[in-house]
GROMACS .gro file of C-alpha atoms in nm:
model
  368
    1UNK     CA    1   6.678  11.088  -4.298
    2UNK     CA    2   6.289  11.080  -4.343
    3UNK     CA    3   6.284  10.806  -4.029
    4UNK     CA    4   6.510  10.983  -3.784
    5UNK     CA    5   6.326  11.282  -3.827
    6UNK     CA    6   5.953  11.180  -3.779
    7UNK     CA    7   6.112  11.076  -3.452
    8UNK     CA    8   6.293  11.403  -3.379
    9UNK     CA    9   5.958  11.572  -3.495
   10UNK     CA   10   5.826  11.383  -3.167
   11UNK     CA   11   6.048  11.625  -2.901
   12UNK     CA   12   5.830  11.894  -2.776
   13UNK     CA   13   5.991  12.283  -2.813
   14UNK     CA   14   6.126  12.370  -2.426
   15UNK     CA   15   5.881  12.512  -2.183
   16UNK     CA   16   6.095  12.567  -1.892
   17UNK     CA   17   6.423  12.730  -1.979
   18UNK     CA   18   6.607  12.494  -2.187
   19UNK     CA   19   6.415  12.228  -2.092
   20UNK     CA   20   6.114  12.074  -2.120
   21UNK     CA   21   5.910  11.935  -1.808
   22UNK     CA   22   5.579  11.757  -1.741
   23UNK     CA   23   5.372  11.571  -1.501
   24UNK     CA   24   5.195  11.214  -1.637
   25UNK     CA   25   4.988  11.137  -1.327
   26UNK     CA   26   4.900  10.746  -1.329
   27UNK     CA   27   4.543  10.598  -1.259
   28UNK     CA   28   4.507  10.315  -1.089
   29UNK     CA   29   4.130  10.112  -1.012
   30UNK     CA   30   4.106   9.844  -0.831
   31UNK     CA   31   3.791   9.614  -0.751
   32UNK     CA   32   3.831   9.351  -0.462
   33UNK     CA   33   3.554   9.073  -0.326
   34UNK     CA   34   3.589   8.818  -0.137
   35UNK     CA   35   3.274   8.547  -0.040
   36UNK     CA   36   3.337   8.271   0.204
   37UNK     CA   37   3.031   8.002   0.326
   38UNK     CA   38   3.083   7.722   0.617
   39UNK     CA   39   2.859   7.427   0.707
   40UNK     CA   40   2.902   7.199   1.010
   41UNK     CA   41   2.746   6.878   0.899
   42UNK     CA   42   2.789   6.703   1.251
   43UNK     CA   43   3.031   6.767   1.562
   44UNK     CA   44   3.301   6.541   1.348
   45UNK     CA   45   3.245   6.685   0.951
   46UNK     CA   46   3.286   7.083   0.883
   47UNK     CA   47   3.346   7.208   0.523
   48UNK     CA   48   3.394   7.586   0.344
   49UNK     CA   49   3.417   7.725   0.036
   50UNK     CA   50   3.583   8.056  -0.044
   51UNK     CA   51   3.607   8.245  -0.368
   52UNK     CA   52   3.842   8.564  -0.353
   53UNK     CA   53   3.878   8.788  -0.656
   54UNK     CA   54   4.039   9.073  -0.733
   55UNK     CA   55   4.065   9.352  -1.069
   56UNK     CA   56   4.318   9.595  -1.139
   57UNK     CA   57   4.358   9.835  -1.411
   58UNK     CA   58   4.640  10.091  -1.462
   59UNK     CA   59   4.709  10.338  -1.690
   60UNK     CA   60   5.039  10.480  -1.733
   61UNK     CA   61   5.065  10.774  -2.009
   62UNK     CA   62   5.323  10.877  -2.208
   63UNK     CA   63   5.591  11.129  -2.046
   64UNK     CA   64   5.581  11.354  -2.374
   65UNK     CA   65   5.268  11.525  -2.560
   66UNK     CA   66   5.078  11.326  -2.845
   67UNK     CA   67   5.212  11.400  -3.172
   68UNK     CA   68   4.934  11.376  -3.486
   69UNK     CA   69   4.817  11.035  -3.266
   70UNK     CA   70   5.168  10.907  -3.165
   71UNK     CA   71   5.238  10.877  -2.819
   72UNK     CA   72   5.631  10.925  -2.795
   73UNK     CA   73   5.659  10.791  -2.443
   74UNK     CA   74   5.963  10.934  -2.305
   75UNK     CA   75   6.138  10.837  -1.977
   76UNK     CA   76   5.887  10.706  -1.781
   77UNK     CA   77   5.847  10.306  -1.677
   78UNK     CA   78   5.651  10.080  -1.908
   79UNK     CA   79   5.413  10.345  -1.995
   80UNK     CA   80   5.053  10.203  -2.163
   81UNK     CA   81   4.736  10.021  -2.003
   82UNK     CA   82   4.763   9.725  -1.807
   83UNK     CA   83   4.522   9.494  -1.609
   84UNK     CA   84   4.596   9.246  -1.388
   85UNK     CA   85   4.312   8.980  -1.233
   86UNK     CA   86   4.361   8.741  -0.987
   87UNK     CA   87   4.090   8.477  -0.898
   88UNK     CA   88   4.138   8.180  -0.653
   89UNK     CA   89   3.837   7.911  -0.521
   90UNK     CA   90   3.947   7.688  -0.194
   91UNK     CA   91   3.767   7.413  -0.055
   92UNK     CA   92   3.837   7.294   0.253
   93UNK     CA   93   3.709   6.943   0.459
   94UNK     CA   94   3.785   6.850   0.843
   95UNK     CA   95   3.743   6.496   0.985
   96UNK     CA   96   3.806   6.439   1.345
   97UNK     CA   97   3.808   6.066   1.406
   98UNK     CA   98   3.848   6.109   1.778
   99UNK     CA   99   4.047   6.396   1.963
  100UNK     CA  100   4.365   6.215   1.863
  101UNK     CA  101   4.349   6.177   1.496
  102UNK     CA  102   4.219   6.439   1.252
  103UNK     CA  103   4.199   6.441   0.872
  104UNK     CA  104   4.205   6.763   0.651
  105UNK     CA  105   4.166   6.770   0.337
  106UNK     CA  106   4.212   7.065   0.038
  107UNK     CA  107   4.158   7.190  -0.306
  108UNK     CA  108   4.182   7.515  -0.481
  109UNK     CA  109   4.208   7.713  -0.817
  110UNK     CA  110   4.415   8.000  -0.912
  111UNK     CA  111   4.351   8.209  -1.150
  112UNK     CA  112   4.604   8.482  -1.256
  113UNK     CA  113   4.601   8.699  -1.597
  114UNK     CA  114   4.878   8.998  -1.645
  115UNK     CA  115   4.886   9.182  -1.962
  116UNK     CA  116   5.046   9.525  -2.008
  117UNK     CA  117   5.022   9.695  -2.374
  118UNK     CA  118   5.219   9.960  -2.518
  119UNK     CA  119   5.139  10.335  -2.552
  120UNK     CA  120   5.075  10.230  -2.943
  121UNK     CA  121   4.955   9.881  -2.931
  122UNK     CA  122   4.806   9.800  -3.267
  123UNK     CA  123   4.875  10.123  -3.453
  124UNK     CA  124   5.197  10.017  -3.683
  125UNK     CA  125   5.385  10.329  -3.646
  126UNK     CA  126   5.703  10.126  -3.703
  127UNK     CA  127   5.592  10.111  -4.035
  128UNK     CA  128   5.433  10.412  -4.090
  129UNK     CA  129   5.709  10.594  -3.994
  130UNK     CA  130   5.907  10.383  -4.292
  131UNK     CA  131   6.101  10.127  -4.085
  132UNK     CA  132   6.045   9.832  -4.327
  133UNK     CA  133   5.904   9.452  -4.147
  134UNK     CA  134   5.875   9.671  -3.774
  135UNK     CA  135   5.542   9.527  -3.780
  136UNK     CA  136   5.479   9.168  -3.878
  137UNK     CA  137   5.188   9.134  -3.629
  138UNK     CA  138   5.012   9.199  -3.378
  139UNK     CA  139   5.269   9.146  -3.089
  140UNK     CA  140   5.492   9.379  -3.281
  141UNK     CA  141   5.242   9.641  -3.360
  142UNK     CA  142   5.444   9.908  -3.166
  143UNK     CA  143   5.667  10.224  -3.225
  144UNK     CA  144   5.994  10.057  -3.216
  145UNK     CA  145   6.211  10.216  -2.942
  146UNK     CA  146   6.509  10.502  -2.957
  147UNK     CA  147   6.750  10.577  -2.745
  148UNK     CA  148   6.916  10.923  -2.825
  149UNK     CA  149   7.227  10.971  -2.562
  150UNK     CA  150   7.172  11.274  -2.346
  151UNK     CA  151   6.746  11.271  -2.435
  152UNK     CA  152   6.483  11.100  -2.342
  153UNK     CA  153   6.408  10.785  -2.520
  154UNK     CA  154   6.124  10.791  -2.755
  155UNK     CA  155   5.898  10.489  -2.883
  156UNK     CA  156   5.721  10.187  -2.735
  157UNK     CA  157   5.902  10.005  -2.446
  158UNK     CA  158   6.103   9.720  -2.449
  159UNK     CA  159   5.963   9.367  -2.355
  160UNK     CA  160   5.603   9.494  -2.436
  161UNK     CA  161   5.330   9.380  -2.510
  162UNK     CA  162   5.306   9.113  -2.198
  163UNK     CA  163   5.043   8.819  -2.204
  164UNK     CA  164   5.097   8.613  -1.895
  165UNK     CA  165   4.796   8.380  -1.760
  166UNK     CA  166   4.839   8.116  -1.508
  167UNK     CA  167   4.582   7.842  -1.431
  168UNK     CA  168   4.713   7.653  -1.105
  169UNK     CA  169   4.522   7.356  -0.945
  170UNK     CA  170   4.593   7.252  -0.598
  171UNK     CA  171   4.547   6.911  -0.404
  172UNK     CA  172   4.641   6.868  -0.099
  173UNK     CA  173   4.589   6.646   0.275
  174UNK     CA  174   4.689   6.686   0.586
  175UNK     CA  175   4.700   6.406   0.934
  176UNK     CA  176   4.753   6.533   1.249
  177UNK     CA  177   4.787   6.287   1.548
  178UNK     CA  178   4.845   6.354   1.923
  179UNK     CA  179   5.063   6.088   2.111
  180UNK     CA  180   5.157   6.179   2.461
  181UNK     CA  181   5.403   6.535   2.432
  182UNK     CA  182   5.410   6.499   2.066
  183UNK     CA  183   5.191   6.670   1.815
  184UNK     CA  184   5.237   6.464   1.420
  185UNK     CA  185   5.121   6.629   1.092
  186UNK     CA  186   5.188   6.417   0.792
  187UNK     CA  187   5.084   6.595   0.461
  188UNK     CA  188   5.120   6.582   0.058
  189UNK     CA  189   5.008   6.814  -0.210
  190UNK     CA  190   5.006   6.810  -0.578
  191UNK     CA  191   5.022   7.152  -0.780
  192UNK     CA  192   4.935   7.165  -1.179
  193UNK     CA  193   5.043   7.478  -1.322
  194UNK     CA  194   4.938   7.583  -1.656
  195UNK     CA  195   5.087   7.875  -1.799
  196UNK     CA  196   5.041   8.076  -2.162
  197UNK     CA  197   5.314   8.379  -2.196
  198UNK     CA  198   5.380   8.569  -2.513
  199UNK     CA  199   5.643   8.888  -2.423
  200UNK     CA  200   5.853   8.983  -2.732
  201UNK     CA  201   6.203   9.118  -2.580
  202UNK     CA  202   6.180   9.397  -2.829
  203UNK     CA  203   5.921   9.288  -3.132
  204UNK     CA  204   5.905   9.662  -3.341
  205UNK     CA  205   6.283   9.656  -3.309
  206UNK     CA  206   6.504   9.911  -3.136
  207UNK     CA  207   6.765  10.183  -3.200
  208UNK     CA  208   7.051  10.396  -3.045
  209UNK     CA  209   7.194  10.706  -3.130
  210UNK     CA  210   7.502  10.826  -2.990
  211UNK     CA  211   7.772  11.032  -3.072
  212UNK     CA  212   7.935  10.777  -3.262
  213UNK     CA  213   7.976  10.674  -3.560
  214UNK     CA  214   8.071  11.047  -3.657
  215UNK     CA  215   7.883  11.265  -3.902
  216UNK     CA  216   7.937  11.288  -4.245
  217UNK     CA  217   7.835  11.638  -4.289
  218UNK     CA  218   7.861  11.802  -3.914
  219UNK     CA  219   8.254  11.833  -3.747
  220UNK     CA  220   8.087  11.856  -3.400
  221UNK     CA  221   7.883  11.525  -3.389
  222UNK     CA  222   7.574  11.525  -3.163
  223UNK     CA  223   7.363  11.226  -3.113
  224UNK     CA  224   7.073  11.428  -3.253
  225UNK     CA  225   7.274  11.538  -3.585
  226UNK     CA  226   7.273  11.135  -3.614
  227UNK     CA  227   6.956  11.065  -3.544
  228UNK     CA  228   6.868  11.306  -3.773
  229UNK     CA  229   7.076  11.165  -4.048
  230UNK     CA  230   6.981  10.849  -3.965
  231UNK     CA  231   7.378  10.713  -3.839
  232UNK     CA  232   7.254  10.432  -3.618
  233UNK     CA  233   7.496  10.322  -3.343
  234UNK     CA  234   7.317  10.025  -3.278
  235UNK     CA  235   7.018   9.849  -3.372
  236UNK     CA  236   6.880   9.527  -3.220
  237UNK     CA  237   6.514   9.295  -3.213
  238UNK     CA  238   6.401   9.011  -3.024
  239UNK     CA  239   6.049   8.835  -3.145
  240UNK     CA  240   5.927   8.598  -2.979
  241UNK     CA  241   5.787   8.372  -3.291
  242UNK     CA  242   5.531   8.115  -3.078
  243UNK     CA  243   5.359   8.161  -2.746
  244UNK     CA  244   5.463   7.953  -2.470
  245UNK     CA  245   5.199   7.716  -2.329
  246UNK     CA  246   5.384   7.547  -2.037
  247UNK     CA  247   5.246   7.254  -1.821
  248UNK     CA  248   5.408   7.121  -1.494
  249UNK     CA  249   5.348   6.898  -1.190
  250UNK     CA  250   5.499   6.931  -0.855
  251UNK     CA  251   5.401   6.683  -0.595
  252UNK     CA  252   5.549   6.744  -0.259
  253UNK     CA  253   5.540   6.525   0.101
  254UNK     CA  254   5.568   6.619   0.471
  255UNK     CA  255   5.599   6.533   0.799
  256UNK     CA  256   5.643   6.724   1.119
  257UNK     CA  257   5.623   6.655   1.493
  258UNK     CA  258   5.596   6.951   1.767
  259UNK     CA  259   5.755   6.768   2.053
  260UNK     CA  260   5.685   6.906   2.424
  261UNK     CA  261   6.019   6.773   2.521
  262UNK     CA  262   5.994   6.989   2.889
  263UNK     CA  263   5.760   7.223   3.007
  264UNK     CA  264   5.970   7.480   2.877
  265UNK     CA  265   6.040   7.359   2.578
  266UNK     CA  266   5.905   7.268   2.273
  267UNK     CA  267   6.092   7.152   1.934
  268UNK     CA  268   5.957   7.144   1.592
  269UNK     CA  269   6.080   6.907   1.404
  270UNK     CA  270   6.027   6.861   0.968
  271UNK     CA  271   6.116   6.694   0.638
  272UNK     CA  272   5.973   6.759   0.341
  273UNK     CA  273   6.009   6.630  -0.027
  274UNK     CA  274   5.964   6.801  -0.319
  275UNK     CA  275   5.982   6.705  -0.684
  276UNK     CA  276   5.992   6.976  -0.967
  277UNK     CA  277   5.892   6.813  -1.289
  278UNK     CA  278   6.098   7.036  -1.571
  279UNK     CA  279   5.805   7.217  -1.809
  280UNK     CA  280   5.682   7.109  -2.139
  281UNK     CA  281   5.474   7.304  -2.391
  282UNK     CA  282   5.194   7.205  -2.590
  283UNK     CA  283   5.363   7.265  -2.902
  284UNK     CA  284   5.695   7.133  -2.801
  285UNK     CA  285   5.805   7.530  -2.832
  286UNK     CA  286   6.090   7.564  -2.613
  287UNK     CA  287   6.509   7.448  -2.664
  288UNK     CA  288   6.804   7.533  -2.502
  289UNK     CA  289   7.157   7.572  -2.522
  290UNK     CA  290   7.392   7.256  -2.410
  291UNK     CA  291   7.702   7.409  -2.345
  292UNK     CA  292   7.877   7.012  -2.359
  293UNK     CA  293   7.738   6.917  -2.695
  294UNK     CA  294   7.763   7.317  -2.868
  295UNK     CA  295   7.381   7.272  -2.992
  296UNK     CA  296   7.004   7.375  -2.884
  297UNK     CA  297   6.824   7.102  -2.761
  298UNK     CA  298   6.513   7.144  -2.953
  299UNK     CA  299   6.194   6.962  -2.754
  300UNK     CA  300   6.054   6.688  -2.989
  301UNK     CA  301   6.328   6.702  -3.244
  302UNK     CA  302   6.661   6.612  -3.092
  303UNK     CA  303   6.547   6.657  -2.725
  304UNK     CA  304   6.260   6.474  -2.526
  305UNK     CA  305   6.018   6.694  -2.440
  306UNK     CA  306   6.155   6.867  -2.183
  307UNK     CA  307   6.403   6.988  -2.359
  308UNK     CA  308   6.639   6.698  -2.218
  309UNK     CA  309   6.582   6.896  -1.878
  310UNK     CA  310   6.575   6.602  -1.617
  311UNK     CA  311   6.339   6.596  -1.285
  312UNK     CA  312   6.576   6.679  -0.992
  313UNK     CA  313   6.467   6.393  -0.725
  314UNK     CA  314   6.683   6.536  -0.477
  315UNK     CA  315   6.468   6.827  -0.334
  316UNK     CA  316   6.466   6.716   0.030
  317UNK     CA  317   6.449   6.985   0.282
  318UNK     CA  318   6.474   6.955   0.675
  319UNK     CA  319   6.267   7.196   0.906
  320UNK     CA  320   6.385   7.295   1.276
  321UNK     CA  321   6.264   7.548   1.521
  322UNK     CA  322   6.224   7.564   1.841
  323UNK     CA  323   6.054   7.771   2.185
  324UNK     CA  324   6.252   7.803   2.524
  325UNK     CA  325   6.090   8.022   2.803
  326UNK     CA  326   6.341   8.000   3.071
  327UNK     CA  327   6.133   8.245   3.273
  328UNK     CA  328   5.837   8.383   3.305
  329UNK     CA  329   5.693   8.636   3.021
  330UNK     CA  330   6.051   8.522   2.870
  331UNK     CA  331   6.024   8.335   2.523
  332UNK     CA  332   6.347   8.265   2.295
  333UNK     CA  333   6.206   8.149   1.933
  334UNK     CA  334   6.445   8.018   1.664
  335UNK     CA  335   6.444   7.781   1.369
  336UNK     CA  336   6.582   7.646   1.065
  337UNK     CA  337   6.477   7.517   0.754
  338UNK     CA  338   6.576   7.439   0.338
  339UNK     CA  339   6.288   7.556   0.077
  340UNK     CA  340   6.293   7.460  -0.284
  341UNK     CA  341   6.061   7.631  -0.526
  342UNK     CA  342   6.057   7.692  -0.906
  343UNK     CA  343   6.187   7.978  -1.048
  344UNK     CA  344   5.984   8.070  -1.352
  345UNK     CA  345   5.599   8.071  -1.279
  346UNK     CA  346   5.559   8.349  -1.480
  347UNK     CA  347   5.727   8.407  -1.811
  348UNK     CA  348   5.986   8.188  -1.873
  349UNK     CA  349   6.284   8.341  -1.997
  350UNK     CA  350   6.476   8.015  -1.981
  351UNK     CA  351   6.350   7.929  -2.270
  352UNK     CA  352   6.394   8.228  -2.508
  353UNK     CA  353   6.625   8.031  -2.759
  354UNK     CA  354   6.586   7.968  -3.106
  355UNK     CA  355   6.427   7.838  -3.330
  356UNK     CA  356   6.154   7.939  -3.139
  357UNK     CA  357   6.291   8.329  -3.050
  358UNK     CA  358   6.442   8.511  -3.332
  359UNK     CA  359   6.759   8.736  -3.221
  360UNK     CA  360   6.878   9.046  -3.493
  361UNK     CA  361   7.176   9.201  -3.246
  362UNK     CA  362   7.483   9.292  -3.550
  363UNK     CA  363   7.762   9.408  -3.365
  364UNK     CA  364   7.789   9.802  -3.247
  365UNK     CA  365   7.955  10.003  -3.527
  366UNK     CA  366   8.249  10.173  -3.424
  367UNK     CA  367   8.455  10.422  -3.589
  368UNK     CA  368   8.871  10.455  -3.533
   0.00000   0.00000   0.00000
């Protein structure tokens, strides 16, 4: 098979023994600053600004020697370049009203931006190597990977390339007052997240070879004689067909009092509120599948656009903790609390349903 072996052409003759071995040392830079400026306007008004950034690049290379330009990869993790950079501003403004009562007040920006490429990003290999439609675009510009049982794998990895960028705004303000032995904060915030995510499961498409289905022309079947007569065992692709721009709000309230109940004790004592508002995208780009009705809820045409996903109102979470010293240089600490959160700030693989993910998986060919 003229396909299966191009990709067998990509194993390197042994070196040690009957193996082969090699060393793929990964480089890493990394580029940090951080710049921070406070002014004290009077005894009662303070403000400061900080800016933090922060650059990463890493290269991972391929576990196997370049081939005529193709990097076969081999078994090493999500090899290829990647960068991640991370930016975040915070502003920060303190009122004291008397020694009682003071007023804080917060904003900030976060910036994060993740991308990780395949060894052959760009390059079309899928279809230079004859696998017809491996590469429809750029996102699926890969070597489409193969699994041989018993070898190392060979091609592009899975769930490459990633694009993940997150733009988060922050709001927030705090009001702390002092009555006799107790100590009250009441707060809110409000968080906008913004996200863009494009991460094809497995865009160039990928294959397995084992030792099944049996050869046609070999009685002892390896999963190299199939490979190289191109008996697929399985063959599967995931495309993600539109990026995901997501958009979300999550306002949140609070309220604590640190109570000096004795002289040896002191309780802290909290409630907070959150409220997760489900994601929509820009494009209405996201469905999923209601088990009740046996259909995708498709955002904008038989689903609001949320998908029919519904804000949970019910995100109330109590805080307790506490500090005994019963004796001196003696401290007991202990405490309590619920936390809600959302689970899919980064790429959100809820949502890889159709019509907006296209799914090729025919069922594993077996032999009796």
């Amino acid at each position: 098979n003229p396909v299966g072996a191009k990709y067998f052409a990509l194993y390197p003759a042994p070196n040690n023994g009957s193996f082969y071995t090699s060393s793929y040392p990964q480089s890493q830079n990394s580029t940090t600053a951080d710049g921070r400026v406070d002014h004290r306007f009077s005894d009662r008004n303070t403000v400061f600004g900080r800016w933090t950034y922060n650059n990463v690049s890493t290269v991972t290379p391929s576990a196997l020697p370049n081939v005529g330009g193709v990097d076969p990869g081999g078994s090493v993790s999500f090899p290829g370049p990647a960068s991640q950079q991370a930016q975040q501003l915070a502003l920060d403004y303190t009122h004291i009203f008397n020694p009682a009562l003071v007023m804080e007040l917060k904003a900030g920006y976060t910036y994060v931006s993740n991308v990780s490429l395949p060894l052959n990003y760009g390059k079309n290999f899928g279809t230079a190597f004859g696998i017809q439609n491996s590469n429809i675009d750029i996102f699926t510009s890969a070597l489409p990977a193969v699994a041989v049982t018993g070898y190392s794998p060979l091609g592009d990895s899975s769930s490459l390339p990633l694009f993940d960028r997150d733009n988060i705004f922050q709001y927030g303000g705090t009001l702390t007052q002092v009555k006799g032995h107790h100590s009250i904060k009441y707060g809110m915030m409000l968080v906008r997240r913004q996200i863009y995510n494009e991460q094809p499961t497995s865009g160039a498409g990928s294959f397995s070879f084992t030792t099944n289905p049996a050869s046609t022309t070999v009685a002892a079947v390896t999963p190299l004689v199939n490979l190289l007569e191109g008996n697929v065992f399985q063959v599967s692709r995931v495309v993600q067909l539109f990026p995901r721009y997501l958009r979300s709000w999550e306002p949140s309230f609070f309220v604590q009092d640190d109570w000096r109940a004795t002289p040896n004790l002191t309780l802290n004592l909290g409630l907070r509120y959150d409220i997760l508002t489900p994601d929509v995208e820009k494009g209405n780009h996201i469905s999923h599948f209601d088990p009740v009705s046996g259909t995708f809820r498709v955002a904008g045409l038989n689903a609001s656009n949320t998908a029919d996903i519904k804000t949970y109102y019910k995100s109330i979470a109590p805080r307790f903790g506490m500090a005994f010293n019963p004796f001196a240089r003696t401290v007991f600490r202990g405490g309590y609390g619920v936390v809600f959160f959302r689970d899919n700030t980064g790429p959100s693989v809820p949502f890889a349903d159709p019509p907006y993910v296209g799914t090729y998986s025919p069922n594993v060919n077996t032999t009796t």
